[in-house]
């Protein structure tokens, strides 16, 4: 799959085979009982409906010639009853299968979401969000009918064909053979277009995914678009992607439409042959007009299940393209997970050791090489250095968002690769560069990582980071509703709320990645007062480009050239007049200017 590109089609890493459909049957088996009831109702409905041509034959050949009005009314009423009962049973079956279809959607979507929650950061680094989202929503919706109604209808239509064929041969064998004459032609036609049809729906899936990815990206970045007046250019890109989707859709529909067109024409041809053979080739002693009428009705009914099966085949081919994507996502390996026999960490003291750690995001290149250092419990560590040197990588490895490619990381002497993720991360407070705010109240956002926290504890955390004052300025205070990503809040306010959320978890190891990057100098001074209290007794890692925020850290590590270029306290590094000194004095000069 082309990574992070909305205009390049995805290449399937595991093409569809019958095993995918067998896996889909797992979801169907969970709905076995209601599906059996629905199938029974369908069979009963179909069986009752098939008696109508026989009743019609009797009326034409016996009742009408006898001119018995009472019998005609009685047979007509019986025929009407069969139609009403058949429709009523089909309606009940429809309601059952609607519920089954929604249950299947729920289970597949739940499994997808659960799996996506367990995938590592690397999976999301490599893929546009829109191409992930479309699999959870659109593709699951598209396959639900095939996995529910499709199975029932397939069995039902096969039974219909058997029943209709039995009724036809019971009425007249020769005309029944005429009806079956079109089947070899139809089978040959399906064989010729099968592969083209499947490839066309794969192309539709690709173009739909591309369009969804670009739409999601454009909505997320609409502010930047308007700032740089890119509306016309973006509209042109969207139009091209939408046009590509339309083109592939029309091509796929062309193949789909060929099937009912062929069935309709074959059914018409067969019906014509029945009349020609019945009226011209056979004598009145061999076949009555009532028989011809009944056989023409059965011929139409015989080809209707074939048309329905063709539509089901169309639906199956369409769904195959979506099942491929869904199961590809479900088969995505969880690269960061609990190792076999992993043990829960005890209450941490906060000692962190890097032992010859090497790591790279891509095979063949590394960000860190043979990195080693030891942090004592309660020590505060500042990570500074040029952009892209690996500062955020260090804290991501401590949190085990990625696994090291060499060496090991120890917390209180325990290898985190052999410890459970829950016991590690639950004792860490992490605030990343992206201050993500969820839709809901400010109270809910602060309490996100600790649902049992009281309102008083939430307020205390907010006061510590100096967020309480601005929160109370809102009309509804802590119960103020915020939009997705906190669009009603300033960047600084979002960071303070995220900071309060992290502090409320009362972590033993605290990680702050550019925690004060969008906070003004006045607020930063207030925040620093709260941080000084918070950091007591906790091991902390602080990444900051603004070096004024790391003066008081116990140790400052300058990350460069895939390792630690120099380390020491602020005063020690200033006295050393090395890389940190140059960076610090450069920032001071910028502030003066």
Coordinates of C-alpha atoms in Angstrom, one line a residue:
X1 CA 0.0 0.0 0.0
X2 CA 1.3 3.5 -0.9
X3 CA 1.8 5.2 2.4
X4 CA 0.2 8.5 3.3
X5 CA -1.0 9.2 -0.3
X6 CA -4.6 9.9 -1.1
X7 CA -4.1 9.7 -4.8
X8 CA -2.4 6.3 -5.1
X9 CA -4.4 3.1 -5.1
X10 CA -3.9 0.6 -2.3
X11 CA -2.3 -2.7 -3.2
X12 CA -3.8 -5.7 -1.4
X13 CA -1.3 -7.4 0.7
X14 CA -3.5 -10.5 1.1
X15 CA -5.7 -11.1 -2.0
X16 CA -9.1 -12.6 -1.5
X17 CA -9.6 -16.4 -1.4
X18 CA -12.2 -18.7 -0.1
X19 CA -10.7 -18.5 3.4
X20 CA -11.9 -14.9 3.7
X21 CA -15.5 -16.0 3.1
X22 CA -15.1 -18.9 5.6
X23 CA -14.0 -16.3 8.2
X24 CA -17.1 -14.2 7.3
X25 CA -19.2 -17.3 8.1
X26 CA -18.1 -17.0 11.7
X27 CA -20.3 -13.9 12.1
X28 CA -23.1 -15.6 10.3
X29 CA -23.0 -18.7 12.6
X30 CA -23.6 -16.4 15.6
X31 CA -27.0 -15.5 14.0
X32 CA -27.8 -19.1 13.2
X33 CA -31.1 -19.4 15.1
X34 CA -32.9 -16.3 13.7
X35 CA -31.5 -17.2 10.2
X36 CA -33.0 -20.7 10.4
X37 CA -36.4 -19.2 11.4
X38 CA -36.1 -16.8 8.5
X39 CA -35.2 -19.6 6.1
X40 CA -38.2 -21.7 7.2
X41 CA -40.5 -18.7 6.6
X42 CA -38.9 -18.1 3.2
X43 CA -39.4 -21.8 2.2
X44 CA -43.0 -21.8 3.4
X45 CA -43.7 -18.5 1.6
X46 CA -42.2 -19.8 -1.6
X47 CA -44.0 -23.1 -1.4
X48 CA -47.4 -21.5 -0.9
X49 CA -46.7 -19.0 -3.7
X50 CA -45.8 -21.8 -6.2
X51 CA -49.3 -23.3 -5.9
X52 CA -50.8 -20.2 -7.7
X53 CA -50.0 -21.4 -11.3
X54 CA -51.5 -24.8 -10.5
X55 CA -54.7 -23.1 -9.3
X56 CA -54.7 -20.9 -12.4
X57 CA -54.3 -24.0 -14.6
X58 CA -57.3 -25.7 -12.9
X59 CA -59.4 -22.6 -13.3
X60 CA -58.5 -22.3 -17.1
X61 CA -58.8 -26.0 -18.0
X62 CA -61.6 -27.1 -15.6
X63 CA -63.6 -24.4 -13.8
X64 CA -64.1 -22.0 -16.7
X65 CA -65.2 -24.6 -19.2
X66 CA -67.6 -26.0 -16.6
X67 CA -69.1 -22.5 -16.1
X68 CA -69.5 -23.1 -12.4
X69 CA -69.4 -19.6 -10.9
X70 CA -69.3 -20.8 -7.3
X71 CA -66.2 -22.9 -8.0
X72 CA -64.6 -20.0 -9.8
X73 CA -65.1 -17.7 -6.9
X74 CA -63.8 -20.3 -4.5
X75 CA -60.6 -21.1 -6.5
X76 CA -60.0 -17.4 -7.1
X77 CA -60.3 -16.7 -3.3
X78 CA -57.9 -19.6 -2.6
X79 CA -55.4 -18.1 -5.1
X80 CA -55.7 -14.7 -3.5
X81 CA -55.2 -16.3 0.0
X82 CA -51.9 -18.0 -1.2
X83 CA -50.6 -14.6 -2.4
X84 CA -51.6 -12.8 0.8
X85 CA -50.0 -15.5 3.0
X86 CA -46.9 -15.7 0.9
X87 CA -46.4 -11.9 1.1
X88 CA -47.1 -11.8 4.9
X89 CA -44.6 -14.6 5.6
X90 CA -42.0 -12.8 3.4
X91 CA -42.6 -9.5 5.4
X92 CA -41.9 -11.3 8.7
X93 CA -38.8 -12.9 7.3
X94 CA -37.7 -9.4 6.1
X95 CA -37.9 -7.9 9.6
X96 CA -35.9 -10.8 11.1
X97 CA -33.2 -10.5 8.5
X98 CA -32.9 -6.7 8.9
X99 CA -32.2 -7.3 12.6
X100 CA -29.7 -10.1 11.7
X101 CA -27.9 -7.8 9.2
X102 CA -27.5 -5.1 11.8
X103 CA -26.1 -7.5 14.4
X104 CA -23.5 -8.7 11.9
X105 CA -22.6 -5.1 11.1
X106 CA -22.2 -4.4 14.9
X107 CA -20.0 -7.4 15.5
X108 CA -17.7 -6.9 12.5
X109 CA -17.3 -3.2 13.2
X110 CA -16.7 -3.9 16.9
X111 CA -13.9 -6.3 16.1
X112 CA -12.4 -3.8 13.7
X113 CA -12.5 -1.0 16.2
X114 CA -11.0 -3.2 18.9
X115 CA -8.2 -4.3 16.7
X116 CA -7.5 -0.7 15.5
X117 CA -7.2 0.3 19.2
X118 CA -4.4 -2.2 19.7
X119 CA -2.3 -1.4 16.7
X120 CA 0.9 0.5 17.2
X121 CA 1.6 4.1 16.3
X122 CA 3.5 2.9 13.2
X123 CA 0.3 1.6 11.6
X124 CA -1.2 5.1 11.8
X125 CA 2.0 6.8 10.8
X126 CA 1.9 4.8 7.5
X127 CA -1.8 5.3 6.5
X128 CA -4.1 8.2 5.7
X129 CA -6.8 8.3 8.4
X130 CA -9.6 8.4 5.7
X131 CA -8.5 5.1 4.3
X132 CA -8.8 3.5 7.7
X133 CA -12.1 5.1 8.5
X134 CA -13.8 4.0 5.3
X135 CA -13.1 0.3 6.2
X136 CA -14.8 0.6 9.6
X137 CA -17.9 2.5 8.3
X138 CA -18.6 2.2 4.5
X139 CA -17.1 -1.2 3.8
X140 CA -18.8 -2.9 6.7
X141 CA -22.2 -1.4 5.7
X142 CA -21.6 -2.7 2.1
X143 CA -21.1 -6.4 3.1
X144 CA -23.8 -6.7 5.7
X145 CA -26.7 -7.5 3.3
X146 CA -24.6 -10.2 1.5
X147 CA -23.7 -11.9 4.8
X148 CA -27.2 -11.9 6.1
X149 CA -29.9 -11.8 3.5
X150 CA -27.5 -13.0 0.8
X151 CA -27.0 -16.4 2.5
X152 CA -30.7 -16.9 3.1
X153 CA -31.6 -15.7 -0.4
X154 CA -29.0 -17.9 -2.0
X155 CA -30.4 -21.0 -0.2
X156 CA -33.9 -19.9 -0.9
X157 CA -33.4 -19.3 -4.6
X158 CA -31.7 -22.7 -5.0
X159 CA -34.7 -24.3 -3.3
X160 CA -37.0 -22.2 -5.5
X161 CA -35.3 -23.6 -8.6
X162 CA -35.7 -27.1 -7.3
X163 CA -39.3 -26.7 -6.4
X164 CA -40.2 -24.9 -9.7
X165 CA -38.4 -27.5 -11.7
X166 CA -40.3 -30.2 -9.8
X167 CA -43.6 -28.4 -10.5
X168 CA -42.7 -27.9 -14.2
X169 CA -41.7 -31.5 -14.8
X170 CA -44.9 -32.6 -13.0
X171 CA -46.9 -30.5 -15.5
X172 CA -45.0 -31.2 -18.8
X173 CA -41.6 -32.8 -19.3
X174 CA -41.0 -31.6 -22.9
X175 CA -41.8 -27.9 -22.2
X176 CA -39.7 -28.2 -19.0
X177 CA -36.6 -29.1 -21.2
X178 CA -37.3 -26.1 -23.4
X179 CA -37.2 -23.9 -20.2
X180 CA -33.9 -25.4 -19.2
X181 CA -32.3 -24.9 -22.6
X182 CA -31.0 -21.4 -21.8
X183 CA -29.0 -22.4 -18.7
X184 CA -25.7 -23.4 -20.6
X185 CA -25.7 -20.1 -22.4
X186 CA -26.0 -18.2 -19.2
X187 CA -23.3 -20.2 -17.5
X188 CA -20.9 -19.5 -20.3
X189 CA -21.7 -15.8 -20.1
X190 CA -20.9 -15.7 -16.4
X191 CA -17.6 -17.5 -16.9
X192 CA -16.5 -14.9 -19.4
X193 CA -17.2 -11.8 -17.3
X194 CA -16.4 -13.1 -13.8
X195 CA -12.8 -11.8 -13.5
X196 CA -13.4 -8.5 -15.2
X197 CA -16.3 -7.8 -12.9
X198 CA -14.3 -8.6 -9.7
X199 CA -11.4 -6.4 -10.9
X200 CA -13.8 -3.5 -11.7
X201 CA -15.2 -3.5 -8.1
X202 CA -11.7 -3.6 -6.7
X203 CA -11.0 -0.5 -8.6
X204 CA -14.2 1.1 -7.2
X205 CA -13.0 0.3 -3.7
X206 CA -9.6 1.9 -4.4
X207 CA -11.1 5.1 -5.8
X208 CA -13.6 5.3 -3.0
X209 CA -10.8 5.0 -0.5
X210 CA -8.8 7.7 -2.2
X211 CA -11.7 10.1 -2.3
X212 CA -12.5 9.5 1.4
X213 CA -8.9 10.0 2.4
X214 CA -8.6 13.3 0.6
X215 CA -12.0 14.5 2.0
X216 CA -11.0 13.7 5.5
X217 CA -7.6 15.4 5.1
X218 CA -9.2 18.5 3.5
X219 CA -11.7 18.9 6.3
X220 CA -9.0 18.5 9.0
X221 CA -6.8 21.1 7.2
X222 CA -9.6 23.5 6.1
X223 CA -8.0 26.4 8.1
X224 CA -4.7 26.1 6.3
X225 CA -6.5 25.8 3.0
X226 CA -8.2 29.1 3.6
X227 CA -5.1 30.8 4.9
X228 CA -3.2 30.0 1.7
X229 CA -6.3 30.4 -0.6
X230 CA -6.0 26.9 -1.9
X231 CA -9.8 26.4 -2.4
X232 CA -9.7 26.3 -6.2
X233 CA -6.7 24.0 -6.3
X234 CA -8.2 21.6 -3.7
X235 CA -11.5 21.6 -5.5
X236 CA -9.7 20.6 -8.7
X237 CA -8.0 17.7 -6.8
X238 CA -11.3 16.6 -5.3
X239 CA -13.0 16.8 -8.7
X240 CA -10.3 14.6 -10.2
X241 CA -10.7 12.0 -7.5
X242 CA -14.5 12.1 -7.6
X243 CA -14.3 11.7 -11.4
X244 CA -12.0 8.7 -11.1
X245 CA -14.5 7.2 -8.7
X246 CA -17.4 7.9 -11.0
X247 CA -15.6 6.4 -14.0
X248 CA -14.8 3.1 -12.1
X249 CA -18.3 3.0 -10.7
X250 CA -19.9 3.3 -14.1
X251 CA -17.6 0.6 -15.5
X252 CA -18.5 -1.8 -12.6
X253 CA -22.2 -1.1 -13.0
X254 CA -21.8 -1.8 -16.7
X255 CA -20.7 -5.3 -15.9
X256 CA -23.4 -5.7 -13.2
X257 CA -26.1 -4.5 -15.6
X258 CA -25.1 -7.1 -18.3
X259 CA -26.2 -9.9 -16.0
X260 CA -29.9 -9.0 -15.5
X261 CA -30.0 -7.9 -19.2
X262 CA -28.9 -11.4 -20.3
X263 CA -31.3 -13.2 -17.9
X264 CA -34.3 -11.1 -19.0
X265 CA -33.6 -11.8 -22.7
X266 CA -33.0 -15.5 -22.1
X267 CA -36.3 -15.7 -20.1
X268 CA -38.2 -13.9 -22.9
X269 CA -36.6 -16.2 -25.5
X270 CA -37.5 -19.3 -23.5
X271 CA -41.1 -18.2 -22.9
X272 CA -41.4 -17.5 -26.6
X273 CA -40.1 -21.0 -27.4
X274 CA -42.6 -22.5 -24.9
X275 CA -45.5 -21.0 -26.9
X276 CA -44.0 -21.9 -30.2
X277 CA -43.3 -25.5 -29.2
X278 CA -46.6 -25.9 -27.3
X279 CA -48.8 -24.4 -30.0
X280 CA -47.0 -25.4 -33.2
X281 CA -44.9 -28.5 -32.5
X282 CA -47.2 -30.4 -30.1
X283 CA -50.7 -31.5 -30.7
X284 CA -53.7 -30.4 -28.5
X285 CA -53.9 -34.0 -27.3
X286 CA -50.3 -33.6 -25.9
X287 CA -50.7 -30.2 -24.3
X288 CA -53.7 -28.0 -23.4
X289 CA -53.7 -24.2 -23.4
X290 CA -53.9 -24.3 -19.6
X291 CA -50.7 -26.3 -19.5
X292 CA -49.0 -23.9 -21.9
X293 CA -50.2 -21.0 -19.7
X294 CA -49.0 -22.7 -16.5
X295 CA -45.6 -23.6 -18.1
X296 CA -45.1 -20.0 -19.3
X297 CA -45.8 -18.8 -15.7
X298 CA -43.4 -21.4 -14.3
X299 CA -40.7 -20.4 -16.9
X300 CA -41.0 -16.8 -15.8
X301 CA -40.7 -18.0 -12.2
X302 CA -37.8 -20.3 -13.0
X303 CA -35.7 -17.5 -14.5
X304 CA -36.6 -15.1 -11.7
X305 CA -34.6 -17.1 -9.1
X306 CA -31.7 -17.2 -11.7
X307 CA -32.0 -13.4 -12.0
X308 CA -32.0 -13.1 -8.2
X309 CA -29.0 -15.4 -7.9
X310 CA -27.3 -13.3 -10.5
X311 CA -28.0 -10.2 -8.4
X312 CA -26.7 -12.1 -5.4
X313 CA -23.6 -13.0 -7.4
X314 CA -23.2 -9.3 -8.2
X315 CA -23.5 -8.4 -4.6
X316 CA -21.0 -11.1 -3.6
X317 CA -18.5 -9.8 -6.2
X318 CA -18.9 -6.3 -4.9
X319 CA -18.5 -7.5 -1.3
X320 CA -15.4 -9.5 -2.1
X321 CA -13.6 -6.2 -2.7
X322 CA -14.7 -4.9 0.7
X323 CA -14.1 -8.2 2.6
X324 CA -10.5 -8.1 1.3
X325 CA -9.9 -4.7 2.8
X326 CA -11.7 -5.6 6.1
X327 CA -9.8 -8.8 6.7
X328 CA -6.6 -7.1 5.6
X329 CA -7.1 -4.7 8.5
X330 CA -8.1 -7.4 10.9
X331 CA -5.0 -9.4 9.9
X332 CA -2.7 -6.4 10.4
X333 CA -0.2 -7.7 13.0
X334 CA -0.1 -6.0 16.4
X335 CA 3.6 -5.1 16.5
X336 CA 3.5 -3.8 20.1
X337 CA 1.8 -6.2 22.4
X338 CA 2.3 -8.2 25.5
X339 CA 5.0 -10.9 25.1
X340 CA 4.1 -14.5 25.9
X341 CA 4.3 -14.8 29.7
X342 CA 4.5 -11.0 30.2
X343 CA 4.2 -10.0 33.9
X344 CA 2.5 -7.0 35.4
X345 CA 4.8 -4.4 36.8
X346 CA 4.5 -3.7 40.5
X347 CA 4.1 -0.2 41.8
X348 CA 7.0 1.7 40.2
X349 CA 9.6 3.8 41.9
X350 CA 10.6 5.4 38.6
X351 CA 14.1 4.2 37.7
X352 CA 14.6 4.2 33.9
X353 CA 17.5 2.6 32.2
X354 CA 18.4 2.5 28.5
X355 CA 20.8 -0.3 27.7
X356 CA 22.4 0.0 24.3
X357 CA 19.1 0.9 22.7
X358 CA 18.9 1.1 18.9
X359 CA 15.7 2.1 17.0
X360 CA 14.6 3.1 13.5
X361 CA 11.2 3.8 12.1
X362 CA 12.1 2.2 8.8
X363 CA 14.2 -0.9 8.0
X364 CA 17.7 0.0 7.1
X365 CA 17.9 3.4 8.9
X366 CA 18.1 4.2 12.6
X367 CA 17.2 7.3 14.7
X368 CA 19.0 6.1 17.8
X369 CA 22.0 3.8 18.0
X370 CA 23.5 2.1 21.1
X371 CA 21.9 4.7 23.4
X372 CA 22.6 4.1 27.1
X373 CA 21.7 6.2 30.2
X374 CA 20.3 5.7 33.7
X375 CA 17.7 7.9 35.4
X376 CA 17.2 7.7 39.2
X377 CA 13.7 7.7 40.7
X378 CA 12.4 11.2 41.1
X379 CA 15.0 12.7 38.7
X380 CA 13.9 15.2 36.2
X381 CA 15.4 14.9 32.7
X382 CA 15.3 17.5 29.9
X383 CA 15.7 16.3 26.4
X384 CA 16.9 19.1 24.0
X385 CA 18.5 19.2 20.6
X386 CA 17.7 19.9 17.0
X387 CA 14.4 18.9 15.3
X388 CA 14.4 15.3 14.2
X389 CA 17.3 14.2 16.4
X390 CA 15.1 11.7 18.3
X391 CA 13.9 13.4 21.5
X392 CA 10.3 12.4 21.0
X393 CA 11.5 8.9 19.9
X394 CA 13.1 8.5 23.3
X395 CA 9.9 9.1 25.3
X396 CA 7.9 7.1 22.8
X397 CA 10.1 4.1 23.5
X398 CA 9.8 4.5 27.3
X399 CA 6.0 4.5 26.8
X400 CA 6.5 1.5 24.5
X401 CA 4.5 3.0 21.7
X402 CA 7.2 1.4 19.6
X403 CA 9.5 -1.5 20.3
X404 CA 13.2 -1.1 20.2
X405 CA 15.1 -2.8 17.4
X406 CA 18.1 -3.4 19.6
X407 CA 19.1 -3.3 23.2
X408 CA 16.5 -3.0 26.0
X409 CA 14.7 -0.5 28.3
X410 CA 14.4 -1.3 32.0
X411 CA 12.0 0.3 34.5
X412 CA 12.9 -0.5 38.1
X413 CA 15.0 -3.3 36.7
X414 CA 12.1 -4.8 34.7
X415 CA 12.5 -5.2 30.9
X416 CA 9.4 -3.3 29.6
X417 CA 9.3 -5.7 26.6
X418 CA 8.5 -8.5 29.1
X419 CA 6.0 -6.5 31.0
X420 CA 2.3 -6.0 30.3
X421 CA 1.4 -2.8 28.5
X422 CA -1.4 -2.0 30.8
X423 CA 0.8 -2.1 34.0
X424 CA 3.4 0.1 32.3
X425 CA 1.2 2.8 30.7
X426 CA -1.2 3.0 33.6
X427 CA 1.7 4.3 35.8
X428 CA 2.9 6.8 33.3
X429 CA 1.6 10.3 32.6
X430 CA 2.1 11.2 29.0
X431 CA 1.4 14.5 27.3
X432 CA 2.3 14.5 23.6
X433 CA 2.8 17.4 21.3
X434 CA -0.7 17.0 19.9
X435 CA -3.0 18.2 22.7
X436 CA -6.0 16.2 21.6
X437 CA -9.4 17.2 23.0
X438 CA -12.4 14.9 22.7
X439 CA -15.9 16.1 22.1
X440 CA -17.7 16.4 25.5
X441 CA -17.3 18.5 28.6
X442 CA -14.1 19.9 29.9
X443 CA -14.7 17.8 33.0
X444 CA -14.9 14.6 30.9
X445 CA -11.8 15.5 29.1
X446 CA -9.7 16.0 32.3
X447 CA -11.2 12.8 33.7
X448 CA -10.6 10.8 30.5
X449 CA -7.7 8.7 31.9
X450 CA -9.2 8.3 35.4
X451 CA -13.0 7.9 35.3
X452 CA -13.4 7.4 39.0
X453 CA -11.9 10.8 39.9
X454 CA -14.1 13.1 41.8
X455 CA -15.0 16.6 40.7
X456 CA -12.9 18.0 43.5
X457 CA -9.8 16.0 42.3
X458 CA -10.4 17.3 38.7
X459 CA -10.5 20.9 40.0
X460 CA -7.4 20.3 42.0
X461 CA -5.5 19.1 39.0
X462 CA -6.7 22.0 36.9
X463 CA -5.6 24.5 39.6
X464 CA -2.1 22.8 39.7
X465 CA -1.6 23.6 36.1
X466 CA -3.3 27.0 36.3
X467 CA -6.2 25.9 34.1
X468 CA -8.9 26.5 36.7
X469 CA -9.1 30.3 36.2
X470 CA -9.9 30.3 32.4
X471 CA -12.2 27.3 32.8
X472 CA -14.4 29.2 35.3
X473 CA -14.6 32.1 32.9
X474 CA -16.8 29.9 30.7
X475 CA -20.6 30.2 31.3
X476 CA -20.9 26.5 32.3
X477 CA -17.4 26.2 33.8
X478 CA -16.2 22.6 33.9
X479 CA -19.5 21.4 32.3
X480 CA -18.7 23.5 29.2
X481 CA -19.2 21.4 26.0
X482 CA -16.2 21.5 23.6
X483 CA -16.1 20.3 20.0
X484 CA -14.0 17.5 18.6
X485 CA -10.3 18.5 18.9
X486 CA -11.3 21.4 21.1
X487 CA -12.0 23.9 18.2
X488 CA -13.6 26.4 20.7
X489 CA -10.4 26.6 22.8
X490 CA -7.1 28.3 22.1
X491 CA -4.1 26.1 21.6
X492 CA -2.8 27.1 25.0
X493 CA -6.1 26.3 26.7
X494 CA -6.1 22.9 25.0
X495 CA -2.6 22.2 26.3
X496 CA -3.5 23.2 29.8
X497 CA -6.6 20.9 29.8
X498 CA -4.4 18.0 28.4
X499 CA -1.9 18.7 31.1
X500 CA -4.5 18.5 33.8
X501 CA -5.7 15.2 32.3
X502 CA -2.2 13.8 32.5
X503 CA -1.6 15.1 36.1
X504 CA -4.9 13.6 37.4
X505 CA -3.6 10.1 36.6
X506 CA -1.0 10.7 39.4
X507 CA 1.8 8.9 37.4
X508 CA 5.1 7.6 38.7
X509 CA 6.8 8.6 35.4
X510 CA 5.8 11.8 33.8
X511 CA 6.5 12.6 30.1
X512 CA 6.0 16.1 28.8
X513 CA 6.6 16.6 25.1
X514 CA 6.6 20.3 24.2
X515 CA 4.0 20.7 27.0
X516 CA 4.4 24.5 27.1
X517 CA 5.0 25.2 23.4
X518 CA 1.8 27.1 22.9
X519 CA 1.5 28.8 26.3
X520 CA 2.4 32.5 26.7
X521 CA 5.2 33.5 28.9
X522 CA 2.9 34.7 31.8
X523 CA 0.9 31.5 31.8
X524 CA 4.2 29.5 31.5
X525 CA 5.5 31.1 34.7
X526 CA 2.3 30.2 36.6
X527 CA 2.5 26.6 35.2
X528 CA 6.0 26.2 36.2
X529 CA 5.0 26.8 39.8
X530 CA 2.6 24.0 39.7
X531 CA 5.0 21.8 37.9
X532 CA 7.6 22.2 40.6
X533 CA 5.2 20.7 43.1
X534 CA 4.1 18.0 40.7
X535 CA 7.6 16.8 39.8
X536 CA 8.6 16.1 43.4
X537 CA 9.0 12.4 43.9
X538 CA 8.3 11.6 40.2
X539 CA 10.7 10.6 37.4
X540 CA 10.1 13.1 34.6
X541 CA 11.2 13.5 31.0
X542 CA 10.6 16.9 29.6
X543 CA 11.1 17.8 25.9
X544 CA 11.2 21.6 25.3
X545 CA 12.6 23.8 22.5
X546 CA 12.1 26.7 24.9
X547 CA 15.1 26.2 27.1
X548 CA 13.9 28.6 29.8
X549 CA 11.5 25.8 30.9
X550 CA 14.3 23.3 31.7
X551 CA 16.6 25.4 33.9
X552 CA 15.7 23.5 37.0
X553 CA 15.9 20.0 35.6
X554 CA 18.3 17.7 37.4
X555 CA 19.9 16.7 34.1
X556 CA 19.8 18.0 30.6
X557 CA 20.6 15.6 27.7
X558 CA 21.4 17.0 24.3
X559 CA 20.2 14.5 21.7
X560 CA 22.2 14.6 18.4
X561 CA 23.8 12.2 15.9
X562 CA 21.7 9.2 17.1
X563 CA 22.7 9.5 20.7
X564 CA 23.5 11.8 23.7
X565 CA 26.0 14.4 22.5
X566 CA 26.4 15.8 26.0
X567 CA 24.6 15.7 29.4
X568 CA 24.7 17.6 32.7
X569 CA 22.9 20.2 34.7
X570 CA 22.2 23.6 33.1
X571 CA 25.1 25.3 34.9
X572 CA 27.5 22.4 34.0
X573 CA 26.6 22.6 30.3
X574 CA 26.8 26.4 30.2
X575 CA 30.2 26.2 31.7
X576 CA 31.2 23.5 29.2
X577 CA 30.4 25.8 26.3
X578 CA 29.4 23.0 24.0
X579 CA 26.3 22.3 21.9
X580 CA 23.8 23.2 24.7
X581 CA 25.6 26.5 25.4
X582 CA 25.4 27.5 21.7
X583 CA 21.7 26.6 21.5
X584 CA 20.9 28.4 24.8
X585 CA 22.8 31.6 23.8
X586 CA 21.2 31.6 20.3
X587 CA 17.8 31.5 21.9
X588 CA 18.7 34.3 24.3
X589 CA 19.8 36.5 21.4
X590 CA 16.6 35.8 19.6
X591 CA 14.6 36.9 22.6
X592 CA 16.6 40.1 22.9
X593 CA 16.0 40.9 19.2

